[in-house]
Coordinates of C-alpha atoms in Angstrom, one line a residue:
Chain L
M1 CA -91.1 19.5 29.3
K2 CA -90.3 21.9 32.0
K3 CA -91.5 19.8 34.4
F4 CA -90.4 16.6 33.3
L5 CA -86.7 18.9 33.3
T6 CA -87.5 19.9 37.1
L7 CA -88.1 16.5 37.8
M8 CA -84.5 14.8 36.4
L9 CA -82.7 18.1 37.9
T10 CA -84.4 17.1 41.4
A11 CA -83.0 13.3 40.6
A12 CA -79.5 14.8 40.0
L13 CA -79.4 16.9 43.2
A14 CA -80.8 13.6 45.1
L15 CA -78.2 11.4 43.7
S16 CA -75.2 13.7 44.3
L17 CA -76.6 14.0 47.7
L18 CA -76.3 10.3 47.8
G19 CA -72.8 10.3 46.1
G20 CA -71.7 13.3 48.7
C21 CA -72.7 10.8 51.4
S22 CA -70.8 7.6 50.2
E23 CA -67.1 9.7 50.2
T24 CA -65.5 9.8 53.9
K25 CA -65.6 12.9 55.5
G26 CA -62.6 14.4 57.0
G27 CA -59.0 12.7 57.1
T28 CA -55.7 13.7 55.9
V29 CA -53.2 12.3 53.3
A30 CA -49.3 14.1 54.2
T31 CA -47.1 13.6 51.0
D32 CA -43.3 14.3 51.7
G33 CA -40.4 14.5 49.1
S34 CA -39.1 15.5 45.8
T35 CA -39.6 19.0 44.6
S36 CA -39.6 18.1 41.2
M37 CA -43.2 16.4 41.5
E38 CA -44.6 19.5 43.0
E39 CA -46.7 20.3 40.0
V40 CA -48.1 17.0 38.9
I41 CA -49.0 15.9 42.9
G42 CA -50.0 19.6 43.3
V43 CA -52.7 18.9 40.3
L44 CA -53.3 15.2 42.0
G45 CA -53.9 16.8 45.2
E46 CA -56.4 19.5 43.9
A47 CA -58.7 17.4 42.0
F48 CA -58.6 15.1 45.2
M49 CA -59.6 17.5 47.5
A50 CA -62.1 18.8 45.2
Q51 CA -63.6 15.4 45.2
N52 CA -63.6 14.7 48.9
D53 CA -65.1 17.1 50.5
G54 CA -63.4 18.0 54.1
V55 CA -60.1 16.1 53.2
T56 CA -56.6 17.8 53.8
F57 CA -54.0 16.8 51.6
T58 CA -50.4 18.1 52.4
Y59 CA -47.1 18.2 50.7
N60 CA -43.7 19.0 51.8
P61 CA -41.5 20.0 49.1
T62 CA -38.2 18.6 50.9
G63 CA -36.6 16.4 47.8
S64 CA -36.6 12.7 47.0
G65 CA -34.5 11.3 50.0
S66 CA -35.9 13.6 52.8
G67 CA -39.4 11.9 51.5
I68 CA -38.2 8.2 51.5
T69 CA -36.7 8.9 54.9
A70 CA -39.9 10.5 56.4
V71 CA -42.4 7.4 55.0
Q72 CA -39.9 5.1 56.6
E73 CA -40.1 6.8 59.9
G74 CA -43.9 7.2 59.4
R75 CA -43.9 10.9 59.1
C76 CA -46.0 11.1 56.5
D77 CA -48.4 8.8 54.7
I78 CA -46.6 8.7 50.8
G79 CA -43.2 9.6 50.0
L80 CA -42.4 10.9 47.0
S81 CA -39.3 10.0 44.8
S82 CA -37.8 11.3 41.5
R83 CA -35.7 8.1 41.4
S84 CA -36.1 4.8 41.4
L85 CA -35.8 3.5 45.1
K86 CA -32.3 1.4 45.6
D87 CA -32.3 -2.4 46.9
E88 CA -31.1 -1.6 50.4
E89 CA -34.9 0.8 50.4
K90 CA -36.4 -2.0 49.3
A91 CA -34.9 -4.1 51.3
A92 CA -35.4 -1.5 54.6
G93 CA -39.3 -2.6 53.9
L94 CA -40.3 0.4 51.4
S95 CA -42.2 -0.5 48.4
E96 CA -42.4 1.7 45.0
T97 CA -45.4 2.7 42.7
V98 CA -44.6 4.4 39.5
L99 CA -46.9 7.2 39.1
A100 CA -45.3 8.7 35.9
Y101 CA -42.5 9.2 33.7
D102 CA -40.7 12.5 33.2
G103 CA -39.0 12.7 29.9
I104 CA -36.8 15.6 29.2
A105 CA -36.3 16.7 25.8
I106 CA -32.6 17.9 24.6
I107 CA -33.8 20.8 22.1
V108 CA -31.6 22.4 19.5
N109 CA -32.8 24.9 16.8
P110 CA -34.9 23.1 13.5
A111 CA -31.7 24.7 11.4
N112 CA -29.1 22.6 13.2
P113 CA -28.0 19.9 11.2
V114 CA -27.3 18.0 14.2
A115 CA -30.3 14.9 15.1
D116 CA -28.3 12.7 17.5
L117 CA -26.0 13.2 20.3
T118 CA -24.9 10.3 23.0
L119 CA -25.5 11.0 26.8
D120 CA -21.8 11.7 26.8
Q121 CA -21.5 14.3 24.3
I122 CA -24.3 16.2 25.8
A123 CA -22.8 16.1 29.4
A124 CA -19.5 17.2 27.6
I125 CA -21.5 20.2 25.9
F126 CA -23.1 21.3 29.1
T127 CA -19.7 21.1 30.8
G128 CA -18.0 23.5 28.7
E129 CA -15.7 20.6 27.1
I130 CA -17.3 20.8 23.8
T131 CA -18.1 24.1 22.9
N132 CA -18.2 24.2 19.0
W133 CA -20.8 22.1 16.8
R134 CA -18.2 21.2 14.7
E135 CA -16.8 18.6 17.3
V136 CA -20.3 16.8 17.2
G137 CA -20.8 17.3 13.1
G138 CA -22.6 20.4 13.2
D139 CA -21.5 23.4 11.5
D140 CA -18.7 25.6 12.9
A141 CA -20.2 27.4 15.3
A142 CA -20.1 28.5 19.1
I143 CA -22.7 26.3 21.1
V144 CA -24.6 28.3 23.5
L145 CA -26.2 26.6 26.1
I146 CA -29.6 27.4 27.2
G147 CA -30.9 26.1 31.2
R148 CA -33.2 26.9 33.9
E149 CA -33.0 28.5 37.0
A150 CA -31.3 26.8 40.1
G151 CA -34.1 24.8 41.9
S152 CA -36.4 24.2 38.4
G153 CA -37.3 20.3 38.8
T154 CA -36.5 20.0 34.8
R155 CA -32.8 21.2 35.4
D156 CA -32.3 18.9 38.4
G157 CA -33.7 16.0 36.4
F158 CA -31.4 16.7 33.7
E159 CA -28.2 17.6 35.4
S160 CA -28.9 14.5 38.0
I161 CA -29.4 11.9 34.4
T162 CA -26.5 13.4 32.6
G163 CA -24.3 13.9 35.4
T164 CA -23.7 17.3 35.2
K165 CA -25.1 18.5 38.6
D166 CA -23.6 22.1 39.5
A167 CA -21.0 21.8 36.6
C168 CA -23.3 23.2 33.6
A169 CA -21.7 26.7 31.8
Y170 CA -25.2 27.9 30.9
R171 CA -25.1 30.7 29.0
Q172 CA -28.7 32.1 30.1
E173 CA -30.6 30.7 32.9
L174 CA -34.3 31.0 32.4
T175 CA -36.9 30.8 34.6
S176 CA -39.7 28.7 32.3
T177 CA -39.8 25.7 30.1
G178 CA -41.6 28.2 27.5
D179 CA -39.0 30.7 27.3
V180 CA -36.5 28.0 26.7
I181 CA -38.3 27.2 23.8
T182 CA -38.9 30.3 22.7
T183 CA -34.8 31.1 22.9
V184 CA -34.1 28.0 21.0
S185 CA -35.9 28.3 18.4
S186 CA -34.8 31.6 17.8
N187 CA -31.1 31.2 18.1
A188 CA -29.5 28.8 15.3
D189 CA -26.7 27.7 17.5
A190 CA -28.7 27.3 21.0
I191 CA -29.3 23.9 22.6
G192 CA -31.3 23.3 25.6
Y193 CA -33.7 21.1 27.6
A194 CA -37.2 21.0 28.4
S195 CA -40.2 18.9 29.5
L196 CA -40.9 16.2 26.6
A197 CA -44.5 17.7 26.8
A198 CA -44.0 20.9 26.2
V199 CA -41.7 20.7 22.9
K200 CA -43.3 21.9 19.8
D201 CA -42.2 22.0 16.3
S202 CA -40.2 25.4 16.9
V203 CA -37.5 23.1 18.0
K204 CA -36.3 20.0 17.1
A205 CA -36.1 17.7 19.8
L206 CA -32.7 15.3 19.6
A207 CA -32.2 11.7 19.4
V208 CA -30.0 10.3 22.4
G209 CA -28.0 7.3 21.5
G210 CA -30.4 6.9 18.6
V211 CA -33.4 6.9 20.4
T212 CA -36.2 9.7 19.7
P213 CA -38.0 10.8 22.4
D214 CA -41.5 10.2 22.6
E215 CA -44.2 8.8 24.9
A216 CA -43.3 5.1 23.9
S217 CA -39.7 5.1 24.2
V218 CA -40.0 7.2 27.5
K219 CA -42.3 4.8 28.9
D220 CA -40.2 1.6 27.8
G221 CA -36.9 3.2 29.4
S222 CA -35.1 3.5 25.9
Y223 CA -35.2 7.1 25.9
V224 CA -32.4 7.6 28.7
V225 CA -33.0 11.0 29.6
Q226 CA -36.2 10.6 32.0
R227 CA -36.6 9.6 35.4
P228 CA -39.6 8.1 37.0
F229 CA -41.7 9.9 39.7
V230 CA -42.1 7.4 42.6
L231 CA -45.2 6.7 45.2
V232 CA -43.0 5.4 48.2
T233 CA -45.2 3.4 50.6
K234 CA -44.3 1.1 53.1
S235 CA -44.8 -2.8 52.4
D236 CA -45.9 -3.9 55.6
T237 CA -48.0 -1.2 56.9
A238 CA -51.6 -0.4 55.2
L239 CA -52.1 3.0 54.5
S240 CA -55.1 4.8 56.2
E241 CA -58.6 4.8 54.5
T242 CA -57.8 8.6 53.3
A243 CA -54.3 8.1 52.0
Q244 CA -55.2 4.6 50.3
Q245 CA -58.2 6.6 48.1
F246 CA -55.5 9.2 47.5
Y247 CA -53.5 6.1 46.1
D248 CA -56.0 4.7 44.5
F249 CA -57.3 8.0 42.6
A250 CA -53.9 8.6 41.6
T251 CA -53.0 5.6 39.8
S252 CA -56.1 5.3 38.4
A253 CA -57.2 6.2 34.7
D254 CA -58.8 9.1 35.4
A255 CA -55.8 10.6 37.0
A256 CA -53.7 9.8 33.8
E257 CA -55.2 13.2 31.8
L258 CA -54.4 15.2 35.1
I259 CA -51.0 13.9 35.1
A260 CA -50.2 14.4 31.2
G261 CA -51.2 18.0 31.9
A262 CA -48.7 18.5 34.1
G263 CA -45.9 17.7 31.6
V264 CA -45.1 13.9 32.3
V265 CA -46.2 10.7 30.9
A266 CA -48.6 8.9 32.8
A267 CA -47.2 5.0 33.8
Q268 CA -51.0 3.8 33.9
Chain P
M1 CA -76.9 72.6 65.1
K2 CA -73.1 73.6 65.5
N3 CA -71.9 70.5 67.4
R4 CA -73.7 67.9 64.8
K5 CA -71.5 69.9 62.0
Q6 CA -68.2 69.6 64.2
L7 CA -68.7 66.3 64.4
A8 CA -69.6 65.6 60.7
E9 CA -65.8 67.4 60.0
N10 CA -64.1 65.3 62.7
A11 CA -65.7 62.8 61.4
V12 CA -64.3 63.0 57.8
H13 CA -61.0 64.3 59.4
G14 CA -60.6 60.8 61.1
V15 CA -61.4 59.0 57.7
F16 CA -58.7 60.8 55.9
L17 CA -56.3 60.2 58.6
L18 CA -56.9 56.8 58.5
L19 CA -56.3 56.2 54.6
G20 CA -53.3 58.4 55.3
L21 CA -52.1 55.7 58.0
I22 CA -52.8 52.8 55.7
T23 CA -50.0 54.0 53.2
V24 CA -47.7 54.6 56.1
G25 CA -48.6 51.1 57.4
C26 CA -47.9 49.9 54.2
V27 CA -44.4 51.0 53.8
L28 CA -43.9 50.1 57.4
L29 CA -45.1 46.9 57.1
I30 CA -42.8 45.9 54.0
T31 CA -39.7 47.6 55.6
V32 CA -40.1 45.6 58.7
Y33 CA -40.8 42.5 56.7
L34 CA -37.6 42.9 54.4
I35 CA -35.2 43.7 57.3
I36 CA -36.8 40.8 59.4
S37 CA -36.6 38.1 56.5
G38 CA -33.4 39.7 55.3
I39 CA -31.1 39.5 58.3
P40 CA -31.1 35.8 59.1
A41 CA -29.5 34.9 55.8
I42 CA -26.7 37.7 56.0
R43 CA -26.0 36.4 59.4
Q44 CA -25.3 33.3 58.6
I45 CA -23.5 33.7 55.4
G46 CA -21.7 36.7 56.7
L47 CA -22.0 40.0 55.6
F48 CA -18.8 40.0 54.0
N49 CA -19.0 37.3 52.1
F50 CA -22.7 37.9 51.2
L51 CA -22.0 41.5 49.8
F52 CA -18.2 40.4 48.0
G53 CA -18.6 37.5 47.1
R54 CA -18.0 36.6 43.5
E55 CA -20.1 33.3 43.2
W56 CA -23.1 32.5 43.7
A57 CA -24.5 28.8 43.3
S58 CA -27.5 28.7 45.4
T59 CA -28.6 25.0 45.0
A60 CA -25.2 23.2 44.8
A61 CA -24.1 20.7 46.8
E62 CA -21.8 23.2 48.6
P63 CA -24.0 26.6 48.0
A64 CA -22.5 29.7 47.3
F65 CA -23.9 33.2 48.1
G66 CA -21.9 35.9 46.9
I67 CA -23.6 38.6 45.2
L68 CA -20.7 40.7 44.1
P69 CA -22.0 40.2 40.7
F70 CA -25.7 41.2 40.7
I71 CA -24.5 44.3 42.5
L72 CA -21.7 45.1 39.8
T73 CA -24.7 44.2 37.1
S74 CA -27.1 46.7 38.6
I75 CA -24.6 49.5 38.8
Y76 CA -23.3 48.9 35.5
G77 CA -26.6 48.0 33.9
T78 CA -28.0 51.3 35.3
V79 CA -25.0 53.5 34.6
G80 CA -25.0 52.3 31.0
A81 CA -28.9 53.2 30.7
I82 CA -28.1 56.6 32.0
I83 CA -25.3 56.8 29.5
L84 CA -27.7 56.2 26.7
G85 CA -31.0 57.3 27.8
V86 CA -30.0 61.2 29.4
P87 CA -28.6 62.8 26.3
V88 CA -31.4 61.4 24.0
G89 CA -33.9 62.1 26.7
F90 CA -32.1 65.9 27.8
M91 CA -32.0 66.8 24.2
T92 CA -35.6 66.0 23.5
A93 CA -36.9 67.6 26.7
V94 CA -34.9 71.1 25.5
Y95 CA -36.3 70.9 21.9
L96 CA -40.1 70.0 23.2
A97 CA -39.8 72.8 25.8
K98 CA -38.2 75.5 24.2
V99 CA -37.9 75.3 20.3
A100 CA -40.8 72.8 18.9
P101 CA -43.7 74.7 17.7
P102 CA -47.2 74.0 19.4
R103 CA -48.3 71.0 17.3
V104 CA -45.4 69.3 17.0
K105 CA -45.2 69.5 20.9
A106 CA -48.3 68.2 21.4
A107 CA -47.6 65.0 19.3
A108 CA -44.1 64.3 20.8
A109 CA -45.5 64.7 24.1
H110 CA -48.4 62.1 23.4
A111 CA -46.0 59.5 22.4
V112 CA -44.1 60.2 25.4
S113 CA -46.7 59.6 27.6
L114 CA -47.5 56.9 25.5
L115 CA -44.1 55.4 26.0
A116 CA -44.1 55.7 29.7
G117 CA -47.4 53.5 29.5
I118 CA -46.1 50.5 27.6
P119 CA -45.8 47.6 30.1
S120 CA -42.3 46.6 31.2
V121 CA -43.5 42.8 30.0
V122 CA -44.2 44.3 26.3
C123 CA -40.6 46.0 26.2
G124 CA -39.0 42.9 27.1
L125 CA -40.5 41.2 24.7
I126 CA -39.9 43.3 22.5
G127 CA -36.2 43.0 23.4
M128 CA -36.4 39.5 22.9
R129 CA -37.4 38.8 19.6
V130 CA -35.8 42.2 18.4
L131 CA -33.1 43.0 20.0
V132 CA -31.3 39.6 21.1
P133 CA -31.2 38.7 18.2
G134 CA -30.1 42.1 16.3
I135 CA -27.2 41.9 18.8
R136 CA -26.1 38.3 18.0
A137 CA -25.8 39.4 14.2
L138 CA -24.7 42.7 14.4
F139 CA -21.7 42.3 16.8
N140 CA -21.4 38.1 15.6
V141 CA -21.4 36.8 19.1
P142 CA -22.7 33.5 19.8
D143 CA -26.0 34.8 21.8
G144 CA -27.4 37.9 22.1
A145 CA -28.7 37.8 25.6
S146 CA -26.7 40.0 27.6
L147 CA -25.9 43.5 29.6
L148 CA -25.9 45.4 26.4
A149 CA -29.4 44.3 25.5
A150 CA -30.6 45.1 29.1
I151 CA -28.9 48.6 29.2
I152 CA -30.4 49.6 25.6
V153 CA -34.2 48.3 27.0
L154 CA -33.4 50.1 30.2
A155 CA -32.7 53.1 28.2
V156 CA -35.8 53.0 26.5
M157 CA -37.8 52.7 29.4
I158 CA -36.4 55.7 31.4
L159 CA -36.9 58.4 28.5
P160 CA -40.0 59.1 29.6
S161 CA -39.4 59.8 33.2
I162 CA -36.3 61.8 32.0
I163 CA -38.1 63.9 29.5
N164 CA -40.8 64.9 31.6
V165 CA -39.5 66.0 34.4
S166 CA -37.0 68.0 32.6
I167 CA -39.8 69.3 30.5
T168 CA -41.4 70.6 33.5
A169 CA -38.2 72.1 34.9
L170 CA -37.1 74.0 31.6
E171 CA -40.8 75.3 31.6
A172 CA -40.2 76.6 35.0
V173 CA -37.3 79.0 34.1
P174 CA -38.7 82.6 34.0
K175 CA -39.3 84.2 30.5
E176 CA -37.6 87.3 32.2
Y177 CA -34.0 85.4 32.0
E178 CA -34.7 84.2 28.4
E179 CA -35.7 87.7 27.0
A180 CA -33.0 89.1 28.8
S181 CA -30.6 86.6 27.0
L182 CA -31.9 87.2 23.7
A183 CA -31.9 91.1 24.7
L184 CA -28.2 91.1 25.0
G185 CA -27.5 89.4 21.7
A186 CA -27.4 86.1 22.5
T187 CA -28.6 83.6 19.8
P188 CA -31.7 80.8 20.7
V189 CA -29.5 77.9 20.8
E190 CA -27.0 79.9 23.3
T191 CA -29.7 81.2 25.1
Y192 CA -31.1 77.2 26.0
F193 CA -28.1 76.3 27.3
R194 CA -26.2 79.0 28.6
V195 CA -29.6 80.6 30.4
S196 CA -32.3 77.8 30.6
V197 CA -30.8 74.8 31.3
P198 CA -28.1 76.0 34.3
A199 CA -31.4 77.7 35.6
A200 CA -33.3 74.1 35.5
K201 CA -30.3 72.3 36.6
S202 CA -31.7 71.0 39.5
G203 CA -34.9 69.7 38.0
I204 CA -32.9 67.9 35.6
A205 CA -31.0 66.4 38.0
A206 CA -34.1 65.1 39.6
A207 CA -34.9 63.7 36.4
V208 CA -31.6 61.6 36.0
V209 CA -32.0 60.5 39.9
L210 CA -35.4 59.3 38.5
G211 CA -34.6 57.6 35.8
V212 CA -31.8 55.7 37.9
G213 CA -34.3 54.7 40.4
R214 CA -36.7 53.2 37.6
A215 CA -33.8 51.7 35.9
V216 CA -32.5 49.8 39.1
G217 CA -36.0 48.7 40.0
E218 CA -36.7 47.3 36.8
A219 CA -37.0 43.5 36.8
M220 CA -39.0 41.8 34.2
A221 CA -38.0 43.6 30.9
V222 CA -34.1 42.9 32.0
M223 CA -35.1 39.0 32.9
M224 CA -36.3 38.6 29.3
V225 CA -33.0 40.1 27.5
A226 CA -30.5 39.5 29.9
G227 CA -29.6 35.9 30.1
N228 CA -29.7 35.7 34.0
A229 CA -26.4 33.6 34.2
A230 CA -24.7 34.8 37.5
N231 CA -21.7 35.9 35.9
M232 CA -19.2 38.8 36.7
P233 CA -21.0 41.9 34.5
S234 CA -19.3 42.5 31.2
L235 CA -21.2 44.2 28.1
F236 CA -21.7 40.4 25.8
E237 CA -22.0 38.2 28.8
S238 CA -25.1 37.3 29.9
V239 CA -25.2 38.7 33.6
R240 CA -28.0 38.8 36.5
F241 CA -29.4 41.8 38.3
L242 CA -30.4 42.3 41.4
T243 CA -33.8 42.4 40.6
T244 CA -33.8 39.5 38.5
A245 CA -31.3 37.3 41.1
V246 CA -34.7 37.7 43.2
A247 CA -37.5 37.1 40.6
S248 CA -35.8 34.3 38.9
E249 CA -34.8 32.0 41.7
M250 CA -38.2 32.5 44.1
S251 CA -40.6 30.3 42.8
Y252 CA -38.8 26.9 43.5
S253 CA -36.3 28.1 46.2
G254 CA -36.2 26.7 49.9
G255 CA -34.2 27.0 53.1
L256 CA -31.1 29.5 52.9
Q257 CA -31.7 30.0 49.4
R258 CA -35.2 31.8 50.0
Q259 CA -33.8 33.9 52.7
A260 CA -30.9 34.9 50.8
L261 CA -33.2 35.9 48.3
F262 CA -34.9 38.4 50.9
S263 CA -31.4 39.5 52.0
I264 CA -31.0 40.5 48.2
A265 CA -34.3 42.2 48.4
L266 CA -33.0 44.1 51.3
V267 CA -29.7 45.4 49.5
L268 CA -32.1 46.2 46.6
F269 CA -34.7 48.3 48.6
L270 CA -31.5 50.1 50.2
F271 CA -30.0 51.0 47.1
I272 CA -33.9 52.3 46.2
M273 CA -33.9 54.6 49.5
L274 CA -30.2 56.0 48.9
I275 CA -31.9 57.0 45.5
N276 CA -34.8 58.4 46.8
A277 CA -32.7 60.6 49.4
V278 CA -30.8 61.7 46.8
L279 CA -33.9 62.6 44.3
N280 CA -35.5 64.1 47.3
F281 CA -32.4 66.1 47.7
F282 CA -32.6 67.5 44.3
L283 CA -36.3 67.9 44.7
K284 CA -36.1 70.4 47.8
R285 CA -33.4 72.2 46.0
S286 CA -34.9 73.0 42.6
K287 CA -38.2 74.2 45.0
E288 CA -36.1 76.4 46.9
K289 CA -35.3 78.4 43.7

């Protein structure tokens, strides 16, 4: 029995050695772009480096626009963008691959009778035009706006989708998704936003324009408070071997679990 | 033989010197680092605009970096905590040092040191779950996360330092003073407040300054109850302190925003230095007596 075990272990070790040989040694993957994608790309990069010895993975958080420019000018292998490419960017020789969808749930206290808002109503609430729940069919109570701190990817995503950039009149600015959920769950008049994956039963996720947020409605695009996380590459130039390897890894089914762990809906 | 002893002695001295220098080195490193990383943003924004600007919008298309709301909030919050905390702490100290029977005193002293040992995040958590909803219900405001909540949490957090330092100061008052006062016909209470407290006033002042220092520097508990919106301070509004301004935005910051956060840290550092200087002044005076 012991001998058999030893044999098996030796075989496993030998095989793993072979496995190690087949991986490329060295090489770098440079990514550049969206700060909102920091978490998902960080997770993927770490896993990729753990699987491939000696490979260096870099991520430069500069913003979607600069990331797209960087890949166009050949300053990085893969650009990261938290919006779809515009037509003129595609015409300039760039192509996009959707890595994941970032669904942002609009959350209220479970005691709140409001269950559905339009995108316009949400924008009006967060900019302070609507200040009482009565105006959107709720109780007669002042609306308490709970948001995230400046620089947060969720805040950036929410504000750019609802068109409320730099115009939100937050009552509280909290530093984590968990804090937002806890605060909304303990204040009956609060409204906030959080990554869809993080929403629990302690709060109620509102339907937006009649569509309830879930994995399916985010994926097919009917739930509108969402944005794609896009990998941007050049259409005419092939990726370097290591960069291609990372691209294949990031879009594989194996990576889907890692992507979901980072709080977004994987596209694959 | 003697030489060898001398050598060992010198070696030990050297080790002590080295360990001492590590502490000094840490202080120097932090100071130099803060100044170097805090100055560029102030130069770019302008000292006046930075210190007296009323608007903070660090990630807006046209960013504004005015920290007057944070400075005022830190000052108001600390003053508020002192107003609430010092009377309670001071009276507790007088009671424990002079009036309380030994058994009560021992039990209370344990409770005070336990309070000192409660991590600030726990204070913040209780504030967030109990105090914030409480303020909301009691004062009928839309949201309880406010300057008032932060003041109450800070007042509780500075109590142990005020009580402990005050007790030490009161106990150091020579017994003869009090006995003389009692012999002259003063009641015990008159003696405590007319003789013991004036004799210990430098130490009590030091206790208050120590409380101020603790309140100014606290970040975690405050961040959990104050709401963190960059408003000008008002009792029932959500506010942001100097400490929480740094802590809440640091994780995702970049460029000028990050540099400005270091500048805020530099301002905070200068505040604490000032408070420490005042503390040393009082401590020295109480020792000289």
